[in-house]
PDB file of C-alpha atoms and ligand atoms in Angstrom:
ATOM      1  CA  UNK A 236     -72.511  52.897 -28.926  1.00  0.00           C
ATOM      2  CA  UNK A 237     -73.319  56.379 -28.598  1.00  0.00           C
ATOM      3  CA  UNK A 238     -75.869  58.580 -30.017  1.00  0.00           C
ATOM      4  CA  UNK A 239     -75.280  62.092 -30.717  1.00  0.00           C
ATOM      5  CA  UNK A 240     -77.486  64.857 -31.790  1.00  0.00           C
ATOM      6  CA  UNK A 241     -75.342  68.153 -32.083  1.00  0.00           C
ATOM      7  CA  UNK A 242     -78.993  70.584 -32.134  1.00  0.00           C
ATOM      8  CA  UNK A 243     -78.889  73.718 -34.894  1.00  0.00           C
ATOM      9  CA  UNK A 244     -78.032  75.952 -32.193  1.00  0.00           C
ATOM     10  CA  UNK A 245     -74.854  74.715 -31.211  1.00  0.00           C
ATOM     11  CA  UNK A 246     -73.236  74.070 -34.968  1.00  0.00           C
ATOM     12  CA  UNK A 247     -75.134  77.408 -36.575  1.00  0.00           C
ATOM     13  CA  UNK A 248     -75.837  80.866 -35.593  1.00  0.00           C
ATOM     14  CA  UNK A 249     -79.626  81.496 -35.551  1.00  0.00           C
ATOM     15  CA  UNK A 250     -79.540  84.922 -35.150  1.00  0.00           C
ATOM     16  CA  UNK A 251     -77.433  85.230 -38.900  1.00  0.00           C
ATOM     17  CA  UNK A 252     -78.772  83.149 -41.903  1.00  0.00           C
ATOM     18  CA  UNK A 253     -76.828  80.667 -43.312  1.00  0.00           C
ATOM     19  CA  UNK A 254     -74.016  81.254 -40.938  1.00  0.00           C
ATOM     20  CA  UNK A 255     -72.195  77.772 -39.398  1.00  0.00           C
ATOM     21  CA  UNK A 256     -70.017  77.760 -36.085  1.00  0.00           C
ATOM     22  CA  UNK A 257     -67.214  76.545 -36.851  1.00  0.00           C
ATOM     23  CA  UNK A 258     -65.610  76.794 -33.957  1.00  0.00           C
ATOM     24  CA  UNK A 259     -67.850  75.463 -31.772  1.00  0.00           C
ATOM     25  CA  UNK A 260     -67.974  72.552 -34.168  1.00  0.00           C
ATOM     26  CA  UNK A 261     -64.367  72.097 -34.012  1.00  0.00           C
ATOM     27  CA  UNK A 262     -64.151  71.887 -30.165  1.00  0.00           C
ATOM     28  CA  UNK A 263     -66.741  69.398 -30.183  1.00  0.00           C
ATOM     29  CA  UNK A 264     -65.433  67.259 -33.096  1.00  0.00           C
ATOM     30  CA  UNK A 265     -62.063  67.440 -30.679  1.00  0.00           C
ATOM     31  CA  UNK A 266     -64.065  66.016 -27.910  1.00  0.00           C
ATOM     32  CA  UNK A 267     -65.637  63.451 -29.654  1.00  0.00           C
ATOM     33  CA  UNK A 268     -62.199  61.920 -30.828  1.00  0.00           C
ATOM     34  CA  UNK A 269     -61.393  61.177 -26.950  1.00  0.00           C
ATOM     35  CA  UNK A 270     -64.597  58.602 -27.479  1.00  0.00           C
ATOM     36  CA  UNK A 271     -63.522  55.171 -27.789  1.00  0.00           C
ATOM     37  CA  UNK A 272     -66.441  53.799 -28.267  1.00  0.00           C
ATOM     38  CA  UNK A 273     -68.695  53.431 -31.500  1.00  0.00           C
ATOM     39  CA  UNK A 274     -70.407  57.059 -32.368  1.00  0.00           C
ATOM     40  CA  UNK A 275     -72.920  58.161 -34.281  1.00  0.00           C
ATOM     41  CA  UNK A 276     -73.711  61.471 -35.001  1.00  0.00           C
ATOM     42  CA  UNK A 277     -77.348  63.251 -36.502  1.00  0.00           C
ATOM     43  CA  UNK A 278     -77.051  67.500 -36.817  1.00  0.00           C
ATOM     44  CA  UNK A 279     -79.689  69.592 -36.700  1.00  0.00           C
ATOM     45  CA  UNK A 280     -80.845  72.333 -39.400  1.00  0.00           C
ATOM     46  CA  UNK A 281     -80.317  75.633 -37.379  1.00  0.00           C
ATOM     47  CA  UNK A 282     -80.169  78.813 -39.211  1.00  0.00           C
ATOM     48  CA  UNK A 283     -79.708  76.263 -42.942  1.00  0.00           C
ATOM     49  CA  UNK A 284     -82.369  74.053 -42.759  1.00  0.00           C
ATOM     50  CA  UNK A 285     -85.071  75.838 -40.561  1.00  0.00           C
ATOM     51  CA  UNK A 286     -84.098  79.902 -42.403  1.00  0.00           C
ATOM     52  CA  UNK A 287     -85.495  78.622 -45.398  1.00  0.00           C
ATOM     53  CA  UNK A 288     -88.317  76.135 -44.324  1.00  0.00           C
ATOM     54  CA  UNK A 289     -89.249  79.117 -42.128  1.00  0.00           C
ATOM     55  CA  UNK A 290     -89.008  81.200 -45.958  1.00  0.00           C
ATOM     56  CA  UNK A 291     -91.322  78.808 -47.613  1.00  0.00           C
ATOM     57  CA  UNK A 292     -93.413  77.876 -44.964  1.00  0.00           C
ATOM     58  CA  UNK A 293     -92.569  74.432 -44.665  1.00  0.00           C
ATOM     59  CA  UNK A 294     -93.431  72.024 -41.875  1.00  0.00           C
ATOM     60  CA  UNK A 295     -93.345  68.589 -40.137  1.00  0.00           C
ATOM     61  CA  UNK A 296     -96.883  68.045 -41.054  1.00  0.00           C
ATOM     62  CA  UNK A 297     -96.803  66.301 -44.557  1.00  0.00           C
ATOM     63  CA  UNK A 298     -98.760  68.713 -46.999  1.00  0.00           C
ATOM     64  CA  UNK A 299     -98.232  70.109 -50.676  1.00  0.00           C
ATOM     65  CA  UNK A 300     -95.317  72.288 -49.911  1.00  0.00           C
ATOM     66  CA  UNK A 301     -93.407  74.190 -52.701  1.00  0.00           C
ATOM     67  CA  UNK A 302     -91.199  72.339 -54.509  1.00  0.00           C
ATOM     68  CA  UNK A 303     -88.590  74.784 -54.794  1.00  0.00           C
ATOM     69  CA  UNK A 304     -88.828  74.629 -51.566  1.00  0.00           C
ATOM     70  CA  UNK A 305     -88.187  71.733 -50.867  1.00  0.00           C
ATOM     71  CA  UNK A 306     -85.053  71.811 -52.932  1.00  0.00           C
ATOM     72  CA  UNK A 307     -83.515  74.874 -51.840  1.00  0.00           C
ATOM     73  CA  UNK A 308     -84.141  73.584 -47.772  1.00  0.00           C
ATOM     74  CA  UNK A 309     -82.194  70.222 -48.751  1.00  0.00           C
ATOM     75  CA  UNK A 310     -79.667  72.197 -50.720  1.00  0.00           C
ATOM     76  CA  UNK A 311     -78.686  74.495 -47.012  1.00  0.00           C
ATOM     77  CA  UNK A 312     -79.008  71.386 -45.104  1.00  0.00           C
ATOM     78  CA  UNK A 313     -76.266  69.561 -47.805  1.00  0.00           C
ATOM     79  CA  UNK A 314     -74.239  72.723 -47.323  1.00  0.00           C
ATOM     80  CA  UNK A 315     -74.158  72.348 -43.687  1.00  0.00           C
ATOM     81  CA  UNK A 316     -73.855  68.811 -44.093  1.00  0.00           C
ATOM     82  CA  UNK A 317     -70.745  69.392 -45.847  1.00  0.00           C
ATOM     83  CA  UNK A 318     -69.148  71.970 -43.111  1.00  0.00           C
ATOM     84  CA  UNK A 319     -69.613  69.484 -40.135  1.00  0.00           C
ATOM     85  CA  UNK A 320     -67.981  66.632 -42.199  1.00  0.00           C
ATOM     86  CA  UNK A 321     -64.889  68.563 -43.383  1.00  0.00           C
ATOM     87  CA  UNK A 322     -64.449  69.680 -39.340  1.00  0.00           C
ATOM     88  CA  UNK A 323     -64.674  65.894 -38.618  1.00  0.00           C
ATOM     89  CA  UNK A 324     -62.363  65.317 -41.052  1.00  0.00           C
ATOM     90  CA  UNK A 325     -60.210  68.018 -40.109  1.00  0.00           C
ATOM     91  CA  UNK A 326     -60.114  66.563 -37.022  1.00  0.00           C
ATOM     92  CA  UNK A 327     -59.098  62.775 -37.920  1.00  0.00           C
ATOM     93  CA  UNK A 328     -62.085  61.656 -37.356  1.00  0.00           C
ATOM     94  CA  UNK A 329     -63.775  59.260 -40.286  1.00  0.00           C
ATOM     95  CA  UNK A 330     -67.353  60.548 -41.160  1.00  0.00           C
ATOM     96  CA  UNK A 331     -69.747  58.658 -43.287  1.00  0.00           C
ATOM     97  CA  UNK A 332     -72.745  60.910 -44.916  1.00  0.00           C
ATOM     98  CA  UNK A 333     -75.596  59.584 -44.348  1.00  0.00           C
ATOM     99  CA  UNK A 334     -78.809  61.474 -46.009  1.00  0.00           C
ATOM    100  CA  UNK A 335     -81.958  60.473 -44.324  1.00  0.00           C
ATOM    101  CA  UNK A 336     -83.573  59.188 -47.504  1.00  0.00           C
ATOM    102  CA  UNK A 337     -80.974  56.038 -47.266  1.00  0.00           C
ATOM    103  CA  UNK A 338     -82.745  54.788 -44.485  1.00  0.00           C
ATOM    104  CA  UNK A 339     -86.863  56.316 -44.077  1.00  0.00           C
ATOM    105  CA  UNK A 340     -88.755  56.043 -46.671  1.00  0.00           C
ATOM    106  CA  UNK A 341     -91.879  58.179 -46.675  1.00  0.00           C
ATOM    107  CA  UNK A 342     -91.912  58.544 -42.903  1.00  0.00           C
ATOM    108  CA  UNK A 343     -91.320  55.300 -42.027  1.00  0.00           C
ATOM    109  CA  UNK A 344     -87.757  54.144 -41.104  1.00  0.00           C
ATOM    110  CA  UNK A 345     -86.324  51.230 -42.984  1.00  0.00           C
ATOM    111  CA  UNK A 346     -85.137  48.806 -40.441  1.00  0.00           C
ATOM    112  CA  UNK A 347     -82.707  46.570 -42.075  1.00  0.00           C
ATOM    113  CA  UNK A 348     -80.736  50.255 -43.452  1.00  0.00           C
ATOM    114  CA  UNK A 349     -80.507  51.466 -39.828  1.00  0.00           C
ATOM    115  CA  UNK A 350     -79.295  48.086 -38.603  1.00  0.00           C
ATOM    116  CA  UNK A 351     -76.671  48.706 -41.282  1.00  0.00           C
ATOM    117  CA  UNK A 352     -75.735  51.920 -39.999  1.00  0.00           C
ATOM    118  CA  UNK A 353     -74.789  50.387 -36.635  1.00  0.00           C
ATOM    119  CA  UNK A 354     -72.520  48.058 -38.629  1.00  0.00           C
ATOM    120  CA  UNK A 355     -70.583  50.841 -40.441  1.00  0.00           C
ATOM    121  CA  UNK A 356     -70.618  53.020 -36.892  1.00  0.00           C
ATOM    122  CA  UNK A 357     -68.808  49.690 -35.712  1.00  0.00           C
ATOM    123  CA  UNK A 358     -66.152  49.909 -38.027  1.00  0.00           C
ATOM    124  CA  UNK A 359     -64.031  53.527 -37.118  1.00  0.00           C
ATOM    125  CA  UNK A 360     -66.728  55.026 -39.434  1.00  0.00           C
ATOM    126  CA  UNK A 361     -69.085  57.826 -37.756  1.00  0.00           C
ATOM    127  CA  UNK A 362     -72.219  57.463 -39.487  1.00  0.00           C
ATOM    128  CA  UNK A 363     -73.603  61.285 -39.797  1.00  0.00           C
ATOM    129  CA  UNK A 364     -76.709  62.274 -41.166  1.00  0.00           C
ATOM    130  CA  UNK A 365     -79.161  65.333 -40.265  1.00  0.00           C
ATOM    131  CA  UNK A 366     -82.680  66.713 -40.497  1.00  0.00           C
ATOM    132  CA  UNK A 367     -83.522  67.462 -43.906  1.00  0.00           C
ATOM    133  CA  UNK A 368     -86.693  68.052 -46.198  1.00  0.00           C
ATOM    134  CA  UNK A 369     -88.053  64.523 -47.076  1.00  0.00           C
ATOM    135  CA  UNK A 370     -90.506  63.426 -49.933  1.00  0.00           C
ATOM    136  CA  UNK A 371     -93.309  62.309 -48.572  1.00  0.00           C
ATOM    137  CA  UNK A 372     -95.722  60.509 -51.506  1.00  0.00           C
ATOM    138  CA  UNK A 373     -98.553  61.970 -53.644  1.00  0.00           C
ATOM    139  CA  UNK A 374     -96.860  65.282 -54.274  1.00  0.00           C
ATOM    140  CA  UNK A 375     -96.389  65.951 -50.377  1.00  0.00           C
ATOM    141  CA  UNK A 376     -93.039  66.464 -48.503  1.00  0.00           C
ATOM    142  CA  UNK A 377     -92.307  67.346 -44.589  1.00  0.00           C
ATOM    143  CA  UNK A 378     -89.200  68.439 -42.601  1.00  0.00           C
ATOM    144  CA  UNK A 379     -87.869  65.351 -40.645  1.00  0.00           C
ATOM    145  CA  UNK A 380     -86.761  67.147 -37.555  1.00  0.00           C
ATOM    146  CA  UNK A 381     -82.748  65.828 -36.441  1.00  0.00           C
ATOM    147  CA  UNK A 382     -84.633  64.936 -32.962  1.00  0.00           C
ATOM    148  CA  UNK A 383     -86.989  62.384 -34.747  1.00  0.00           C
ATOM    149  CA  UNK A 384     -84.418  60.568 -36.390  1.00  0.00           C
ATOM    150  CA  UNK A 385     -83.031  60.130 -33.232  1.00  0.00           C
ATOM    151  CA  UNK A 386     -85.965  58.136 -32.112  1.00  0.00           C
ATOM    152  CA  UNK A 387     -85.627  55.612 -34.767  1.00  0.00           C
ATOM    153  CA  UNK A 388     -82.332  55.257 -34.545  1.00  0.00           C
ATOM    154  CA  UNK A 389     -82.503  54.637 -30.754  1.00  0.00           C
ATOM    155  CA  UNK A 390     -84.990  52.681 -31.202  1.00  0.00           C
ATOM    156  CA  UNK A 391     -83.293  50.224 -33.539  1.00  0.00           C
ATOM    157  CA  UNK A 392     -79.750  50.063 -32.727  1.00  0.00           C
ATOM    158  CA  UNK A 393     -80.241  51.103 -28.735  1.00  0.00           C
ATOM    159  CA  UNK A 394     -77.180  52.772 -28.226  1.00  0.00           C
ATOM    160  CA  UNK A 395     -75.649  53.041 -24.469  1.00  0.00           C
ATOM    161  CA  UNK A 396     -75.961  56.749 -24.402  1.00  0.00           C
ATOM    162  CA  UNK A 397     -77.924  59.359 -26.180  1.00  0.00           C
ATOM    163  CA  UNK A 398     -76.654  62.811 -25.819  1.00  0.00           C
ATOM    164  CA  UNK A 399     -78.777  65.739 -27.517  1.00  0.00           C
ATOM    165  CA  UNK A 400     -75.827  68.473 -27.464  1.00  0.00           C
ATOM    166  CA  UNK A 401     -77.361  72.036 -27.007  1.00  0.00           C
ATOM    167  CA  UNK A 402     -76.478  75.778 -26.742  1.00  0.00           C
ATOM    168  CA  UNK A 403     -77.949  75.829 -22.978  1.00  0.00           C
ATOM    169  CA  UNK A 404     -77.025  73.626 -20.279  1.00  0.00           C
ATOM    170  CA  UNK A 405     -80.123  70.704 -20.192  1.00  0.00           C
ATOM    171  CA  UNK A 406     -84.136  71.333 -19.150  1.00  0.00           C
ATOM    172  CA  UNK A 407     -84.963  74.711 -17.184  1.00  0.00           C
ATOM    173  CA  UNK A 408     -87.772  74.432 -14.860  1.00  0.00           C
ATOM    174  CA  UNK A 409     -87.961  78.352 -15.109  1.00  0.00           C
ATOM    175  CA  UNK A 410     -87.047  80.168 -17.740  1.00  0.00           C
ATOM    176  CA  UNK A 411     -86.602  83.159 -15.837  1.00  0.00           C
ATOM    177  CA  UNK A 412     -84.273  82.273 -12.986  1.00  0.00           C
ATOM    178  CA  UNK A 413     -82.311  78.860 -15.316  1.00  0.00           C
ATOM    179  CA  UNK A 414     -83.237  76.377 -12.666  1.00  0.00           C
ATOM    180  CA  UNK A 415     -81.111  73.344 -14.271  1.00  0.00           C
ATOM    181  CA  UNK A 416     -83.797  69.892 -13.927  1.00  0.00           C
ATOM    182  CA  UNK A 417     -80.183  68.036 -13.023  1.00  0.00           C
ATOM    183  CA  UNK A 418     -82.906  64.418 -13.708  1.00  0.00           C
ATOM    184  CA  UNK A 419     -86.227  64.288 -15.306  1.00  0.00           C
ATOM    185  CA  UNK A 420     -88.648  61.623 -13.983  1.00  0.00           C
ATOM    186  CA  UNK A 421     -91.454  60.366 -16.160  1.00  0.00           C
ATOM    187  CA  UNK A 422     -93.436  63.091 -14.686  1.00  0.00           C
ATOM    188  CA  UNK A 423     -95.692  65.325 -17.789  1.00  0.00           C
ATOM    189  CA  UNK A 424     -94.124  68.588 -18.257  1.00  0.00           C
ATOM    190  CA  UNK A 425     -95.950  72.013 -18.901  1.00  0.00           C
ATOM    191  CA  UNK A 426     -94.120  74.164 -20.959  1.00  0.00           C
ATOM    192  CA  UNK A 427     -93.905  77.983 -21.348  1.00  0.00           C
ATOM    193  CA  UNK A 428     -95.272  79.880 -24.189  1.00  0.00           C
ATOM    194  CA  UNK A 429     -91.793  80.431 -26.526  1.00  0.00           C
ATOM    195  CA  UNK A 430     -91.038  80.771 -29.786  1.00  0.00           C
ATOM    196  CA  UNK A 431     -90.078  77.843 -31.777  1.00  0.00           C
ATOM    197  CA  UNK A 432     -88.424  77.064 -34.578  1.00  0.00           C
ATOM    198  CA  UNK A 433     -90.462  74.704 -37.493  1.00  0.00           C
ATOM    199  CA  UNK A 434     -89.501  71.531 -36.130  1.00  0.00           C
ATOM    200  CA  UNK A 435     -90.503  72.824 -32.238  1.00  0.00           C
ATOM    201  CA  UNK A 436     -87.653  73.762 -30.394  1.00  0.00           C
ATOM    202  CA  UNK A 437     -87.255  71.761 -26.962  1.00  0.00           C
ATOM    203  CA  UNK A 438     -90.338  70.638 -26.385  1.00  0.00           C
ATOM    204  CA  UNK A 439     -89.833  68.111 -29.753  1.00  0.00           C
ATOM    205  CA  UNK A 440     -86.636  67.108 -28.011  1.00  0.00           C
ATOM    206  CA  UNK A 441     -87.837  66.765 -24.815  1.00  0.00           C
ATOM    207  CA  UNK A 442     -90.768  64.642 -26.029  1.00  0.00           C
ATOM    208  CA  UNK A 443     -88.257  62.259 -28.502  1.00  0.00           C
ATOM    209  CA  UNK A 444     -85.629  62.178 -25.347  1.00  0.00           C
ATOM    210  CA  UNK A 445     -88.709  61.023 -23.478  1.00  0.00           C
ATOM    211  CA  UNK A 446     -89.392  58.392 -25.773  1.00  0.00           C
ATOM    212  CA  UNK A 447     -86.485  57.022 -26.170  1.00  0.00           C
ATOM    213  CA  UNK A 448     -86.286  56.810 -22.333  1.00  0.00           C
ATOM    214  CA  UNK A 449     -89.193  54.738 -21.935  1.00  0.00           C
ATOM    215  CA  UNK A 450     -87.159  52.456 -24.218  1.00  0.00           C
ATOM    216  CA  UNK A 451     -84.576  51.531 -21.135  1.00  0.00           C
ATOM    217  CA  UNK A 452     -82.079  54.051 -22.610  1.00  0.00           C
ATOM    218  CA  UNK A 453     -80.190  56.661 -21.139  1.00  0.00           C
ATOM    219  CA  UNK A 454     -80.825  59.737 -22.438  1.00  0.00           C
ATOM    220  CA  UNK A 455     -78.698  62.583 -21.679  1.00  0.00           C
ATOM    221  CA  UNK A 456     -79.030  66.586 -22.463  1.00  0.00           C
ATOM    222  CA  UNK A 457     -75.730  68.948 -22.069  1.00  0.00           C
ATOM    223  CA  UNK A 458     -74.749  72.147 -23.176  1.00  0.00           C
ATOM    224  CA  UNK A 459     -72.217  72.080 -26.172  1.00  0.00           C
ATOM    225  CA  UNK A 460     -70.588  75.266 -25.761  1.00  0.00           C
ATOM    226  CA  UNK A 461     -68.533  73.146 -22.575  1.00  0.00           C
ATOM    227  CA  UNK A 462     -67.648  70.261 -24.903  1.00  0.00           C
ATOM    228  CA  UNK A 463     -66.174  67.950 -21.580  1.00  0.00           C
ATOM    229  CA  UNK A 464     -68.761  67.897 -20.546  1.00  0.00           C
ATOM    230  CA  UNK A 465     -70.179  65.206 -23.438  1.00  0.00           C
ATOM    231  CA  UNK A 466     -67.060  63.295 -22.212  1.00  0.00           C
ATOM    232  CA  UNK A 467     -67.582  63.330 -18.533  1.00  0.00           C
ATOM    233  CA  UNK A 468     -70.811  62.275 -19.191  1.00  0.00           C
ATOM    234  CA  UNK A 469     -69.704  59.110 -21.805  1.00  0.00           C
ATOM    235  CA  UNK A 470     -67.037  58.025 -19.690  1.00  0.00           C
ATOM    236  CA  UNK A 471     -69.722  58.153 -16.468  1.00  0.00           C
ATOM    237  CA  UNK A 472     -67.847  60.442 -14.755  1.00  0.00           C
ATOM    238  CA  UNK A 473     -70.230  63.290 -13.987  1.00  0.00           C
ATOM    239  CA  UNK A 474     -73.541  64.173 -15.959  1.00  0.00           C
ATOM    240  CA  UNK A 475     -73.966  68.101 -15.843  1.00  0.00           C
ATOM    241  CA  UNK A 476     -76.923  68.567 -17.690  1.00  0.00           C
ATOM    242  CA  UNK A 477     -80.327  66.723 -17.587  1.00  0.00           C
ATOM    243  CA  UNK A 478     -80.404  62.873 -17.824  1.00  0.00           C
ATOM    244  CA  UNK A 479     -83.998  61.522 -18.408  1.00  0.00           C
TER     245      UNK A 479
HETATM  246  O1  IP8 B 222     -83.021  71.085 -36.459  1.00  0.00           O
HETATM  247  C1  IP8 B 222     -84.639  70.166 -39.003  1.00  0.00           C
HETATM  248  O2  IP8 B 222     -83.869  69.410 -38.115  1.00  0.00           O
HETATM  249  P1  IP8 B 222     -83.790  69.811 -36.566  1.00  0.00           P
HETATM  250  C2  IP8 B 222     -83.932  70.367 -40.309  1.00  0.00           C
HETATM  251  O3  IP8 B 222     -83.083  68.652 -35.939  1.00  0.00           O
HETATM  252  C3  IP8 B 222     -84.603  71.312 -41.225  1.00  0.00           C
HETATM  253  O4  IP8 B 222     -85.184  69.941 -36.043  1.00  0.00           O
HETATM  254  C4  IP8 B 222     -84.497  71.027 -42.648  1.00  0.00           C
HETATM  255  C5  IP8 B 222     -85.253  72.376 -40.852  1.00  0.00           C
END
C-alpha cells in the first residue's frame, strides 16, 4: 500500500484564491494510474482550505472559532475535494471520498473506520480524503492539517511507502543556495524563520514524516511538478527527493 499526500501547493495556486491546478493534478493522477499497488490518497487545503481559515482566523489549536467559519472553510475544501476527484475520474482511476469526520472523531482517530479504509483501498477503490475544518466538542472546532491525517493513517494501516508530494523537490538544508537533504537521519532539525501557512508549512510535515518514520516506515518527500518521479520512487527505482 501506498500513502499519498498531494500538499496544497502542488494541486492549488497559493498566490490566487480559490484557484486549483488542474493540470498539475492531471499529470499526477496520470502517474498514479501506472501504480499497481493499493493507493491511498489525502490532499491538502492550499489556497481553499487555508485562504479562508487564514480569513477567519482559524487554527489547529481547538478554540471557539466562528462558525461561519467553519462552514465556509469546509465548503472550499468540498469544492476542491470535488476538482481532484473528477481529475481522478477523468483519468480512470476509481476515487472514494472520504471526509475526515468518517473516521476522527473529535481529534481522535477511530481505529476500526481507518482499518476499513485499507479494505476499500484494497479493492481498485482509492480512498481520498483531505484536511478540512473539524468539530471539535463544547462549541470548539480546529483545522486538521492533510499532514496529520497522514500520521494516523500510517500509523494504522502502515503502508509500504509514504510519499508527501510537494511543489519543491524534498528538505533544503539552505534555503538560500536549495541544498537537496537527498536522506534525513533522526538527527533534530533547526528551521529558518518563514512564513507559514495555518497548518505550518514544512516544518508540520517534516515533524509528521518524522513520526511516521520512527514507526519502521518509509517515508518519502518529492517534488510533484516531475510526477515520475513518485513512480521511480514506488517502483524502487531511484528516490530523488528526501527519504526519512
Ligand atoms: O493543507 C489543511 O490541510 P493541509 C486544510 O494538509 C485546511 O495542512 C482546511 C486549511
Amino acid at each position: 500500500m501506498i500513502l499519498i499526500k498531494l500538499g496544497g501547493s502542488i494541486i492549488t495556486n497559493k498566490k490566487r484564491p480559490l484557484s486549483a491546478r488542474r493540470n498539475s493534478i492531471n499529470k499526477i493522477a496520470k502517474t498514479l494510474k501506472k501504480i499497481n499497488e493499493s493507493i491511498i490518497i489525502v490532499h491538502g487545503g492550499g489556497s481553499f482550505g487555508h485562504y479562508w481559515s487564514v480569513k477567519y482566523n482559524m487554527h489547529t489549536k481547538p478554540a471557539k472559532y466562528s462558525q461561519k467559519g467553519i462552514s465556509v472553510v469546509k465548503n472550499s475544501m468540498v469544492e476542491l475535494n470535488k476538482i481532484v476527484l473528477d481529475v481522478l475520474l477523468e483519468n480512470k482511476l476509481n476515487p472514494y471520498c472520504l471526509p475526515p469526520t468518517d473516521f476522527v472523531s473529535g481529534n481522535k482517530p477511530i481505529n476500526k473506520k481507518i482499518k476499513e479504509i485499507g479494505k476499500i483501498a484494497n479493492t481498485n477503490l482509492i480512498p481520498v480524503t483531505f484536511g478540512d475544518a473539524l468539530w471539535f466538542g463544547q462549541k470548539k472546532s480546529y483545522i486538521l492539517s492533510g499532514d496529520k491525517i497522514m500520521t494516523m493513517l500510517a500509523r494504522v494501516l502502515r503502508p509500504r511507502l509514504s510519499i508527501f508530494v510537494l511543489d519543491v523537490d524534498g528538505v533544503f538544508s539552505d534555503l538560500k543556495n536549495k541544498d537537496l537533504i537527498c536522506s534525513l537521519t533522526d538527527q533534530p532539525l533547526s528551521f529558518a524563520k518563514v512564513k507559514t501557512d495555518v497548518t505550518g508549512g514544512m516544518k508540520r510535515k517534516i515533524d509528521e514524516a518524522t513520526k511516521i518514520s520512527r514507526m519502521g516506515l518509509n517515508v518519502f518527500f518529492t517534488n510533484g511538478n516531475k510526477p515520475q518521479r513518485i513512480i521511480d520512487a514506488v517502483k524502487r527505482k531511484k528516490f530523488e527527493g528526501t527519504l526519512f
